[in-house]
């Protein structure tokens, strides 16, 4: 193997923020490989927190929303003083970056969460279907993932959420009244 070419390639990947930072031990290195790399290579990633977000963080390229993110954190913390939990609606005109802001918040606080999850909830059917999809092998990998009924899969996901506190769930695009009622009913559980 050409060690110089490998080193140069790794340096370019690091500069492009496409590769984990160098680390001391093999176990530490393996823990920093993104799960999508494992999936692409067809191997099972090590047990880790479930992360199902629609896109990666923009990191330092995400600018101008620091106050919004701090206010969101304060709002969630105010609902329960010892643990960040609660529900928070983000609303505004389409295209202003609400989804991106919620996803960036999730990435920024990933260490505080046991899971980072995203569900499109633009209709009651979509909410149920996308919630059930979290049971699948690439997210929670629940035994009910192969159940023929979506409701069984969704119930399994809700049970998982009840049994694993500390998760962060984004319910996206609940814009019309039926979708909002479905989300409100979900939050009652």
PDB file of C-alpha atoms in Angstrom:
ATOM      1  CA  UNK A   1       0.000   0.000   0.000  1.00  0.00           C
ATOM      2  CA  UNK A   2       1.109   3.521  -0.764  1.00  0.00           C
ATOM      3  CA  UNK A   3       1.332   5.068   2.720  1.00  0.00           C
ATOM      4  CA  UNK A   4       2.015   8.581   1.386  1.00  0.00           C
ATOM      5  CA  UNK A   5      -1.108   8.488  -0.812  1.00  0.00           C
ATOM      6  CA  UNK A   6      -3.214   7.205   2.089  1.00  0.00           C
ATOM      7  CA  UNK A   7      -1.888   9.894   4.418  1.00  0.00           C
ATOM      8  CA  UNK A   8      -2.560  12.610   1.828  1.00  0.00           C
ATOM      9  CA  UNK A   9      -6.061  11.294   1.239  1.00  0.00           C
ATOM     10  CA  UNK A  10      -6.832  11.193   4.970  1.00  0.00           C
ATOM     11  CA  UNK A  11      -5.535  14.747   5.367  1.00  0.00           C
ATOM     12  CA  UNK A  12      -7.880  15.919   2.595  1.00  0.00           C
ATOM     13  CA  UNK A  13     -10.797  14.109   4.201  1.00  0.00           C
ATOM     14  CA  UNK A  14     -10.002  15.710   7.561  1.00  0.00           C
ATOM     15  CA  UNK A  15      -9.852  19.163   5.984  1.00  0.00           C
ATOM     16  CA  UNK A  16     -13.199  18.522   4.320  1.00  0.00           C
ATOM     17  CA  UNK A  17     -14.570  17.270   7.670  1.00  0.00           C
ATOM     18  CA  UNK A  18     -15.494  13.963   6.053  1.00  0.00           C
ATOM     19  CA  UNK A  19     -13.457  11.710   8.306  1.00  0.00           C
ATOM     20  CA  UNK A  20     -13.110  11.241  12.067  1.00  0.00           C
ATOM     21  CA  UNK A  21     -10.318  13.016  13.879  1.00  0.00           C
ATOM     22  CA  UNK A  22      -7.212  10.928  14.563  1.00  0.00           C
ATOM     23  CA  UNK A  23      -7.299   9.071  17.860  1.00  0.00           C
ATOM     24  CA  UNK A  24      -5.119   6.815  19.970  1.00  0.00           C
ATOM     25  CA  UNK A  25      -6.708   3.377  20.079  1.00  0.00           C
ATOM     26  CA  UNK A  26      -8.495   1.194  17.557  1.00  0.00           C
ATOM     27  CA  UNK A  27     -11.657   1.032  19.687  1.00  0.00           C
ATOM     28  CA  UNK A  28     -11.760   4.841  19.840  1.00  0.00           C
ATOM     29  CA  UNK A  29     -11.260   5.059  16.087  1.00  0.00           C
ATOM     30  CA  UNK A  30     -14.080   2.585  15.388  1.00  0.00           C
ATOM     31  CA  UNK A  31     -16.434   4.550  17.613  1.00  0.00           C
ATOM     32  CA  UNK A  32     -15.963   7.614  15.401  1.00  0.00           C
ATOM     33  CA  UNK A  33     -16.798   5.976  12.074  1.00  0.00           C
ATOM     34  CA  UNK A  34     -20.251   7.198  10.997  1.00  0.00           C
ATOM     35  CA  UNK A  35     -22.898   4.473  10.921  1.00  0.00           C
ATOM     36  CA  UNK A  36     -23.662   5.185   7.265  1.00  0.00           C
ATOM     37  CA  UNK A  37     -20.099   4.101   6.412  1.00  0.00           C
ATOM     38  CA  UNK A  38     -20.749   0.745   8.087  1.00  0.00           C
ATOM     39  CA  UNK A  39     -24.045   0.365   6.222  1.00  0.00           C
ATOM     40  CA  UNK A  40     -22.412   1.254   2.904  1.00  0.00           C
ATOM     41  CA  UNK A  41     -19.776  -1.415   3.498  1.00  0.00           C
ATOM     42  CA  UNK A  42     -22.453  -3.960   4.391  1.00  0.00           C
ATOM     43  CA  UNK A  43     -21.278  -4.560   7.957  1.00  0.00           C
ATOM     44  CA  UNK A  44     -23.116  -4.192  11.226  1.00  0.00           C
ATOM     45  CA  UNK A  45     -22.068  -1.069  13.143  1.00  0.00           C
ATOM     46  CA  UNK A  46     -21.296  -1.396  16.843  1.00  0.00           C
ATOM     47  CA  UNK A  47     -24.191  -0.765  19.219  1.00  0.00           C
ATOM     48  CA  UNK A  48     -24.754   2.951  19.382  1.00  0.00           C
ATOM     49  CA  UNK A  49     -27.441   5.475  20.005  1.00  0.00           C
ATOM     50  CA  UNK A  50     -30.116   5.490  17.322  1.00  0.00           C
ATOM     51  CA  UNK A  51     -29.716   8.452  14.990  1.00  0.00           C
ATOM     52  CA  UNK A  52     -32.261   9.040  12.275  1.00  0.00           C
ATOM     53  CA  UNK A  53     -31.991  12.606  11.032  1.00  0.00           C
ATOM     54  CA  UNK A  54     -32.598  13.700   7.432  1.00  0.00           C
ATOM     55  CA  UNK A  55     -29.168  15.234   6.947  1.00  0.00           C
ATOM     56  CA  UNK A  56     -25.833  15.765   8.670  1.00  0.00           C
ATOM     57  CA  UNK A  57     -24.965  18.916  10.556  1.00  0.00           C
ATOM     58  CA  UNK A  58     -23.644  21.947   8.750  1.00  0.00           C
ATOM     59  CA  UNK A  59     -21.323  22.495  11.707  1.00  0.00           C
ATOM     60  CA  UNK A  60     -19.644  25.888  11.595  1.00  0.00           C
ATOM     61  CA  UNK A  61     -21.453  26.723   8.332  1.00  0.00           C
ATOM     62  CA  UNK A  62     -24.739  27.003  10.263  1.00  0.00           C
ATOM     63  CA  UNK A  63     -24.729  30.651  11.301  1.00  0.00           C
ATOM     64  CA  UNK A  64     -27.084  33.319  12.530  1.00  0.00           C
ATOM     65  CA  UNK A  65     -29.366  31.114  14.627  1.00  0.00           C
ATOM     66  CA  UNK A  66     -27.387  31.007  17.871  1.00  0.00           C
ATOM     67  CA  UNK A  67     -29.991  33.045  19.763  1.00  0.00           C
ATOM     68  CA  UNK A  68     -32.819  30.891  18.421  1.00  0.00           C
ATOM     69  CA  UNK A  69     -31.037  27.685  19.465  1.00  0.00           C
ATOM     70  CA  UNK A  70     -30.279  29.097  22.921  1.00  0.00           C
ATOM     71  CA  UNK A  71     -33.924  30.158  23.321  1.00  0.00           C
ATOM     72  CA  UNK A  72     -35.061  26.686  22.258  1.00  0.00           C
ATOM     73  CA  UNK A  73     -32.770  25.120  24.857  1.00  0.00           C
ATOM     74  CA  UNK A  74     -34.091  27.507  27.530  1.00  0.00           C
ATOM     75  CA  UNK A  75     -37.695  26.756  26.572  1.00  0.00           C
ATOM     76  CA  UNK A  76     -37.178  23.011  26.772  1.00  0.00           C
ATOM     77  CA  UNK A  77     -35.290  23.305  30.081  1.00  0.00           C
ATOM     78  CA  UNK A  78     -38.000  25.500  31.610  1.00  0.00           C
ATOM     79  CA  UNK A  79     -40.556  22.725  31.111  1.00  0.00           C
ATOM     80  CA  UNK A  80     -38.592  20.459  33.447  1.00  0.00           C
ATOM     81  CA  UNK A  81     -35.758  22.021  35.472  1.00  0.00           C
ATOM     82  CA  UNK A  82     -33.552  18.960  36.034  1.00  0.00           C
ATOM     83  CA  UNK A  83     -33.788  17.248  32.645  1.00  0.00           C
ATOM     84  CA  UNK A  84     -34.187  18.772  29.222  1.00  0.00           C
ATOM     85  CA  UNK A  85     -37.495  17.383  28.078  1.00  0.00           C
ATOM     86  CA  UNK A  86     -40.772  18.640  26.846  1.00  0.00           C
ATOM     87  CA  UNK A  87     -42.355  19.657  23.603  1.00  0.00           C
ATOM     88  CA  UNK A  88     -41.742  22.781  21.628  1.00  0.00           C
ATOM     89  CA  UNK A  89     -43.476  23.919  18.447  1.00  0.00           C
ATOM     90  CA  UNK A  90     -41.423  25.833  15.919  1.00  0.00           C
ATOM     91  CA  UNK A  91     -43.561  27.746  13.471  1.00  0.00           C
ATOM     92  CA  UNK A  92     -43.105  30.288  10.738  1.00  0.00           C
ATOM     93  CA  UNK A  93     -43.295  30.797   7.019  1.00  0.00           C
ATOM     94  CA  UNK A  94     -42.180  27.984   4.748  1.00  0.00           C
ATOM     95  CA  UNK A  95     -38.572  27.996   3.654  1.00  0.00           C
ATOM     96  CA  UNK A  96     -37.106  29.991   6.547  1.00  0.00           C
ATOM     97  CA  UNK A  97     -35.147  27.046   7.954  1.00  0.00           C
ATOM     98  CA  UNK A  98     -37.282  25.616  10.750  1.00  0.00           C
ATOM     99  CA  UNK A  99     -36.408  22.018   9.931  1.00  0.00           C
ATOM    100  CA  UNK A 100     -32.718  22.819   9.509  1.00  0.00           C
ATOM    101  CA  UNK A 101     -32.695  24.656  12.848  1.00  0.00           C
ATOM    102  CA  UNK A 102     -34.333  21.698  14.623  1.00  0.00           C
ATOM    103  CA  UNK A 103     -31.863  19.256  13.060  1.00  0.00           C
ATOM    104  CA  UNK A 104     -28.890  21.478  13.949  1.00  0.00           C
ATOM    105  CA  UNK A 105     -30.195  21.689  17.525  1.00  0.00           C
ATOM    106  CA  UNK A 106     -30.362  17.885  17.629  1.00  0.00           C
ATOM    107  CA  UNK A 107     -26.787  17.539  16.373  1.00  0.00           C
ATOM    108  CA  UNK A 108     -25.536  20.233  18.760  1.00  0.00           C
ATOM    109  CA  UNK A 109     -27.045  18.393  21.739  1.00  0.00           C
ATOM    110  CA  UNK A 110     -26.476  14.819  20.553  1.00  0.00           C
ATOM    111  CA  UNK A 111     -24.370  14.022  23.619  1.00  0.00           C
ATOM    112  CA  UNK A 112     -27.342  14.923  25.844  1.00  0.00           C
ATOM    113  CA  UNK A 113     -29.713  12.515  24.084  1.00  0.00           C
ATOM    114  CA  UNK A 114     -30.121   8.755  23.995  1.00  0.00           C
ATOM    115  CA  UNK A 115     -31.502   8.911  20.443  1.00  0.00           C
ATOM    116  CA  UNK A 116     -31.980  11.512  17.702  1.00  0.00           C
ATOM    117  CA  UNK A 117     -35.099  10.792  15.681  1.00  0.00           C
ATOM    118  CA  UNK A 118     -36.979  12.510  12.864  1.00  0.00           C
ATOM    119  CA  UNK A 119     -40.510  11.824  11.641  1.00  0.00           C
ATOM    120  CA  UNK A 120     -42.414  13.627   8.904  1.00  0.00           C
ATOM    121  CA  UNK A 121     -45.879  14.304  10.318  1.00  0.00           C
ATOM    122  CA  UNK A 122     -47.664  16.208   7.557  1.00  0.00           C
ATOM    123  CA  UNK A 123     -50.796  14.055   7.941  1.00  0.00           C
ATOM    124  CA  UNK A 124     -52.102  11.546  10.478  1.00  0.00           C
ATOM    125  CA  UNK A 125     -51.283   8.672   8.081  1.00  0.00           C
ATOM    126  CA  UNK A 126     -47.810  10.018   7.437  1.00  0.00           C
ATOM    127  CA  UNK A 127     -47.160  10.398  11.167  1.00  0.00           C
ATOM    128  CA  UNK A 128     -48.186   6.790  11.825  1.00  0.00           C
ATOM    129  CA  UNK A 129     -46.283   5.404   8.823  1.00  0.00           C
ATOM    130  CA  UNK A 130     -43.079   7.341   9.552  1.00  0.00           C
ATOM    131  CA  UNK A 131     -43.212   6.615  13.268  1.00  0.00           C
ATOM    132  CA  UNK A 132     -43.587   2.906  12.436  1.00  0.00           C
ATOM    133  CA  UNK A 133     -40.578   3.134  10.099  1.00  0.00           C
ATOM    134  CA  UNK A 134     -38.397   3.895  13.127  1.00  0.00           C
ATOM    135  CA  UNK A 135     -38.867   0.242  14.138  1.00  0.00           C
ATOM    136  CA  UNK A 136     -36.803  -0.778  11.097  1.00  0.00           C
ATOM    137  CA  UNK A 137     -33.327  -2.316  11.080  1.00  0.00           C
ATOM    138  CA  UNK A 138     -31.513   0.939  10.312  1.00  0.00           C
ATOM    139  CA  UNK A 139     -32.962   2.861  13.259  1.00  0.00           C
ATOM    140  CA  UNK A 140     -34.297   1.045  16.358  1.00  0.00           C
ATOM    141  CA  UNK A 141     -34.253  -2.490  14.915  1.00  0.00           C
ATOM    142  CA  UNK A 142     -37.191  -3.635  17.017  1.00  0.00           C
ATOM    143  CA  UNK A 143     -38.558  -7.196  16.871  1.00  0.00           C
ATOM    144  CA  UNK A 144     -41.874  -5.794  15.576  1.00  0.00           C
ATOM    145  CA  UNK A 145     -40.142  -4.326  12.495  1.00  0.00           C
ATOM    146  CA  UNK A 146     -41.505  -7.202  10.395  1.00  0.00           C
ATOM    147  CA  UNK A 147     -45.065  -6.959  11.698  1.00  0.00           C
ATOM    148  CA  UNK A 148     -47.548  -6.663   8.838  1.00  0.00           C
ATOM    149  CA  UNK A 149     -49.532  -3.860  10.513  1.00  0.00           C
ATOM    150  CA  UNK A 150     -48.135  -0.357  10.701  1.00  0.00           C
ATOM    151  CA  UNK A 151     -49.989   0.208  13.976  1.00  0.00           C
ATOM    152  CA  UNK A 152     -48.080  -2.656  15.645  1.00  0.00           C
ATOM    153  CA  UNK A 153     -44.764  -1.189  14.513  1.00  0.00           C
ATOM    154  CA  UNK A 154     -45.759   2.312  15.689  1.00  0.00           C
ATOM    155  CA  UNK A 155     -46.880   0.962  19.070  1.00  0.00           C
ATOM    156  CA  UNK A 156     -43.515  -0.792  19.432  1.00  0.00           C
ATOM    157  CA  UNK A 157     -41.729   2.483  18.727  1.00  0.00           C
ATOM    158  CA  UNK A 158     -43.870   4.301  21.300  1.00  0.00           C
ATOM    159  CA  UNK A 159     -43.058   1.595  23.866  1.00  0.00           C
ATOM    160  CA  UNK A 160     -39.360   1.968  23.044  1.00  0.00           C
ATOM    161  CA  UNK A 161     -39.626   5.738  23.583  1.00  0.00           C
ATOM    162  CA  UNK A 162     -41.320   5.209  26.954  1.00  0.00           C
ATOM    163  CA  UNK A 163     -38.646   2.727  28.049  1.00  0.00           C
ATOM    164  CA  UNK A 164     -35.645   4.780  26.855  1.00  0.00           C
ATOM    165  CA  UNK A 165     -35.855   8.316  28.246  1.00  0.00           C
ATOM    166  CA  UNK A 166     -33.645  11.102  27.009  1.00  0.00           C
ATOM    167  CA  UNK A 167     -34.398  10.951  23.268  1.00  0.00           C
ATOM    168  CA  UNK A 168     -34.945  13.917  20.951  1.00  0.00           C
ATOM    169  CA  UNK A 169     -37.743  13.508  18.394  1.00  0.00           C
ATOM    170  CA  UNK A 170     -38.484  16.006  15.634  1.00  0.00           C
ATOM    171  CA  UNK A 171     -42.040  15.823  14.273  1.00  0.00           C
ATOM    172  CA  UNK A 172     -41.769  17.798  11.044  1.00  0.00           C
ATOM    173  CA  UNK A 173     -44.361  19.570   8.879  1.00  0.00           C
ATOM    174  CA  UNK A 174     -47.426  19.192  11.109  1.00  0.00           C
ATOM    175  CA  UNK A 175     -48.914  22.230   9.387  1.00  0.00           C
ATOM    176  CA  UNK A 176     -52.625  21.499   8.950  1.00  0.00           C
ATOM    177  CA  UNK A 177     -55.220  20.852  11.682  1.00  0.00           C
ATOM    178  CA  UNK A 178     -55.551  17.059  11.169  1.00  0.00           C
ATOM    179  CA  UNK A 179     -51.778  16.634  11.398  1.00  0.00           C
ATOM    180  CA  UNK A 180     -51.620  18.895  14.452  1.00  0.00           C
ATOM    181  CA  UNK A 181     -54.371  16.897  16.182  1.00  0.00           C
ATOM    182  CA  UNK A 182     -52.509  13.650  15.439  1.00  0.00           C
ATOM    183  CA  UNK A 183     -49.319  15.090  16.947  1.00  0.00           C
ATOM    184  CA  UNK A 184     -51.232  16.396  19.984  1.00  0.00           C
ATOM    185  CA  UNK A 185     -52.779  12.939  20.489  1.00  0.00           C
ATOM    186  CA  UNK A 186     -49.336  11.361  20.239  1.00  0.00           C
ATOM    187  CA  UNK A 187     -47.928  13.751  22.834  1.00  0.00           C
ATOM    188  CA  UNK A 188     -50.686  12.837  25.309  1.00  0.00           C
ATOM    189  CA  UNK A 189     -49.255   9.307  25.584  1.00  0.00           C
TER     190      UNK A 189
END
